[in-house]
Coordinates of C-alpha atoms in Angstrom, one line a residue:
X1499 CA -8.1 -25.8 -7.1
X1500 CA -10.0 -24.6 -4.0
X1501 CA -12.6 -22.0 -4.3
X1502 CA -11.1 -18.8 -2.8
X1503 CA -13.0 -16.6 -0.4
X1504 CA -14.3 -13.5 -2.1
X1505 CA -13.6 -10.1 -0.7
X1506 CA -17.0 -8.9 -1.7
X1507 CA -20.3 -10.1 -0.5
X1508 CA -23.6 -9.8 -2.3
X1509 CA -26.8 -10.3 -0.2
X1510 CA -30.4 -10.0 -1.0
X1511 CA -31.9 -7.7 1.7
X1512 CA -35.5 -7.9 0.4
X1513 CA -37.4 -9.1 -2.6
X1514 CA -36.2 -6.1 -4.7
X1515 CA -33.2 -4.9 -2.8
X1516 CA -29.6 -6.0 -2.6
X1517 CA -26.4 -5.0 -0.8
X1518 CA -22.8 -5.4 -2.0
X1519 CA -19.9 -5.1 0.3
X1520 CA -16.7 -4.5 -1.7
X1521 CA -13.7 -4.6 0.7
X1522 CA -10.5 -5.3 -1.1
X1523 CA -8.1 -4.7 -4.0
X1524 CA -9.6 -4.4 -7.4
X1525 CA -8.0 -6.8 -9.9
X1526 CA -8.8 -8.0 -13.4
X1527 CA -8.4 -11.6 -12.4
X1528 CA -7.7 -13.4 -9.1
X1529 CA -3.9 -13.7 -8.8
X1530 CA -2.6 -17.2 -8.6
X1531 CA 0.7 -18.7 -7.4
X1532 CA 3.0 -19.2 -10.5
X1533 CA 4.3 -22.5 -9.2
X1534 CA 1.1 -24.2 -7.9
X1535 CA -1.7 -22.5 -9.8
X1536 CA -3.5 -22.0 -6.5
X1537 CA -5.2 -18.7 -5.7
X1538 CA -3.1 -16.3 -3.7
X1539 CA -4.7 -15.5 -0.4
X1540 CA -5.9 -11.9 -0.1
X1541 CA -8.8 -9.5 -0.4
X1542 CA -9.2 -9.3 -4.1
X1543 CA -12.3 -8.0 -6.0
X1544 CA -11.8 -9.9 -9.2
X1545 CA -13.5 -8.4 -12.1
X1546 CA -14.6 -11.6 -13.8
X1547 CA -16.0 -13.1 -10.6
X1548 CA -17.7 -9.9 -9.6
X1549 CA -19.4 -9.4 -13.0
X1550 CA -20.6 -13.0 -13.0
X1551 CA -22.2 -12.6 -9.6
X1552 CA -23.6 -9.1 -10.5
X1553 CA -25.7 -10.8 -13.2
X1554 CA -27.9 -12.2 -10.4
X1555 CA -29.0 -8.7 -9.4
X1556 CA -30.3 -7.6 -12.8
X1557 CA -33.9 -7.6 -11.6
X1558 CA -33.3 -5.7 -8.4
X1559 CA -34.8 -2.2 -7.9
X1560 CA -32.3 -0.9 -5.3
X1561 CA -28.6 -1.9 -4.8
X1562 CA -26.4 -0.4 -2.1
X1563 CA -22.7 -0.8 -2.6
X1564 CA -20.4 -0.4 0.4
X1565 CA -16.8 0.3 -0.5
X1566 CA -13.5 0.0 1.4
X1567 CA -10.8 -0.4 -1.3
X1568 CA -7.2 0.7 -1.9
X1569 CA -8.1 0.5 -5.6
X1570 CA -6.1 -1.5 -8.0
X1571 CA -6.5 -2.2 -11.7
X1572 CA -7.8 0.9 -13.5
X1573 CA -9.7 -0.9 -16.3
X1574 CA -11.2 -3.4 -13.9
X1575 CA -12.5 -0.5 -11.8
X1576 CA -13.8 1.2 -14.9
X1577 CA -15.6 -1.9 -16.1
X1578 CA -17.3 -2.3 -12.7
X1579 CA -18.3 1.4 -12.8
X1580 CA -19.7 1.1 -16.3
X1581 CA -21.6 -2.1 -15.4
X1582 CA -23.1 -0.7 -12.3
X1583 CA -24.1 2.5 -14.1
X1584 CA -25.8 0.5 -16.8
X1585 CA -28.1 -1.4 -14.4
X1586 CA -31.7 -0.5 -14.2
X1587 CA -31.6 -0.5 -10.4
X1588 CA -31.2 2.6 -8.3
X1589 CA -27.6 2.4 -7.1
X1590 CA -26.3 3.9 -3.9
X1591 CA -22.6 3.8 -3.3
X1592 CA -21.1 4.3 0.2
X1593 CA -17.5 4.9 1.1
X1594 CA -17.2 3.2 4.4
X1595 CA -13.6 4.0 4.9
X1596 CA -11.4 4.3 1.8
X1597 CA -12.3 4.6 -1.8
X1598 CA -8.9 5.1 -3.4
X1599 CA -7.8 5.0 -7.0
X1600 CA -10.0 2.4 -8.8
X1601 CA -12.1 2.3 -5.7
X1602 CA -13.0 5.9 -6.2
X1603 CA -14.1 5.1 -9.7
X1604 CA -16.5 2.5 -8.4
X1605 CA -17.8 5.0 -5.9
X1606 CA -18.9 7.2 -8.8
X1607 CA -21.3 4.5 -10.1
X1608 CA -24.0 5.4 -7.6
X1609 CA -27.0 7.4 -8.5
X1610 CA -26.4 8.7 -5.0
X1611 CA -22.7 8.7 -3.8
X1612 CA -22.3 8.8 0.0
X1613 CA -19.2 9.1 2.1
X1614 CA -18.7 8.7 5.8
X1615 CA -17.4 11.8 7.6
X1616 CA -14.4 9.7 8.7
X1617 CA -13.5 8.4 5.3
X1618 CA -11.0 9.1 2.6
X1619 CA -11.5 9.3 -1.1
X1620 CA -8.3 9.4 -3.2
X1621 CA -8.1 10.2 -6.9
X1622 CA -5.2 10.3 -9.3
X1623 CA -4.4 9.8 -13.0
X1624 CA -3.6 6.4 -14.6
X1625 CA -0.4 4.8 -13.3
X1626 CA 1.5 1.9 -14.7
X1627 CA 4.6 -0.3 -14.0
X1628 CA 7.0 -0.7 -16.9
X1629 CA 9.6 -3.5 -16.9
X1630 CA 11.9 -4.4 -19.8
X1631 CA 13.5 -2.5 -22.6
X1632 CA 11.7 0.2 -24.5
X1633 CA 12.5 2.5 -27.4
X1634 CA 11.2 6.1 -27.8
X1635 CA 8.2 4.9 -30.0
X1636 CA 7.3 2.3 -27.4
X1637 CA 7.2 4.9 -24.7
X1638 CA 5.2 7.3 -26.8
X1639 CA 2.7 4.5 -27.2
X1640 CA 2.5 4.1 -23.5
X1641 CA 2.0 7.8 -23.0
X1642 CA -0.9 7.8 -25.5
X1643 CA -2.5 4.9 -23.6
X1644 CA -2.2 6.7 -20.3
X1645 CA -3.6 9.9 -21.8
X1646 CA -6.6 8.0 -23.2
X1647 CA -7.1 6.4 -19.8
X1648 CA -7.0 9.8 -18.1
X1649 CA -9.6 11.1 -20.5
X1650 CA -11.9 8.1 -19.7
X1651 CA -11.3 8.7 -16.0
X1652 CA -12.2 12.4 -16.3
X1653 CA -15.4 11.4 -18.3
X1654 CA -16.4 9.0 -15.5
X1655 CA -16.0 11.6 -12.7
X1656 CA -17.7 14.3 -14.8
X1657 CA -20.6 11.9 -15.7
X1658 CA -21.1 11.0 -12.1
X1659 CA -20.8 14.4 -10.5
X1660 CA -21.3 17.0 -13.2
X1661 CA -18.0 18.7 -12.3
X1662 CA -16.1 20.9 -14.8
X1663 CA -13.6 18.6 -16.7
X1664 CA -10.7 21.0 -16.0
X1665 CA -11.4 20.9 -12.3
X1666 CA -11.4 17.1 -12.4
X1667 CA -8.2 17.1 -14.4
X1668 CA -6.6 19.3 -11.8
X1669 CA -7.4 16.7 -9.1
X1670 CA -6.2 13.7 -11.1
X1671 CA -3.0 15.4 -12.3
X1672 CA -1.7 14.9 -8.8
X1673 CA -2.7 12.4 -6.1
X1674 CA -5.5 14.1 -4.2
X1675 CA -6.7 12.8 -0.8
X1676 CA -10.1 14.0 0.4
X1677 CA -12.0 13.5 3.7
X1678 CA -15.8 13.0 3.7
X1679 CA -16.9 16.6 3.3
X1680 CA -14.0 17.5 1.1
X1681 CA -15.1 14.7 -1.3
X1682 CA -18.6 16.3 -1.5
X1683 CA -17.2 19.8 -1.9
X1684 CA -15.0 18.6 -4.8
X1685 CA -17.9 16.8 -6.5
X1686 CA -16.7 13.2 -6.0
X1687 CA -19.6 12.4 -3.6
X1688 CA -23.1 13.8 -3.0
X1689 CA -23.5 13.6 0.7
X1690 CA -21.8 12.9 4.0
X1691 CA -23.4 10.3 6.2

């Protein structure tokens, strides 16, 4: 199997500084072709690959993360958020264009969260695709999973920005699109670049 091109780039920009460019869809694992087993071309920020590469930055003092992402897998985005938040480095996240869905969760990982004036941040509650046959108990179980996911999502946004949980819940109960300054005003970013 060929090594796929990664849609994120990690670069050392000094002895103690690093920069990460995350431009792509957030996925738990890189999608592969069912028939050939080969990686499917596309801009995928694969959780397993990213966390492996992130280990190389454990000793850095400052990490800047540039984001342009349509989002993707909720739990992959949440895992990246939690790993970045747990690092000793000072993390600065920057929304270069779009931080949507799981991408907006990653944006929250910064000690300082910056947005471009001409950028969009989109937040919403947990979504899922159901295929197959389900009984009432199965569907109630899915609802409980979604509700737990929404509580975790609210906790991440509140932890990062200090907003009121009910205000955050209001934003994620519907799909909310925000421009640069609107994201700051709503508490999903700290400053406009």
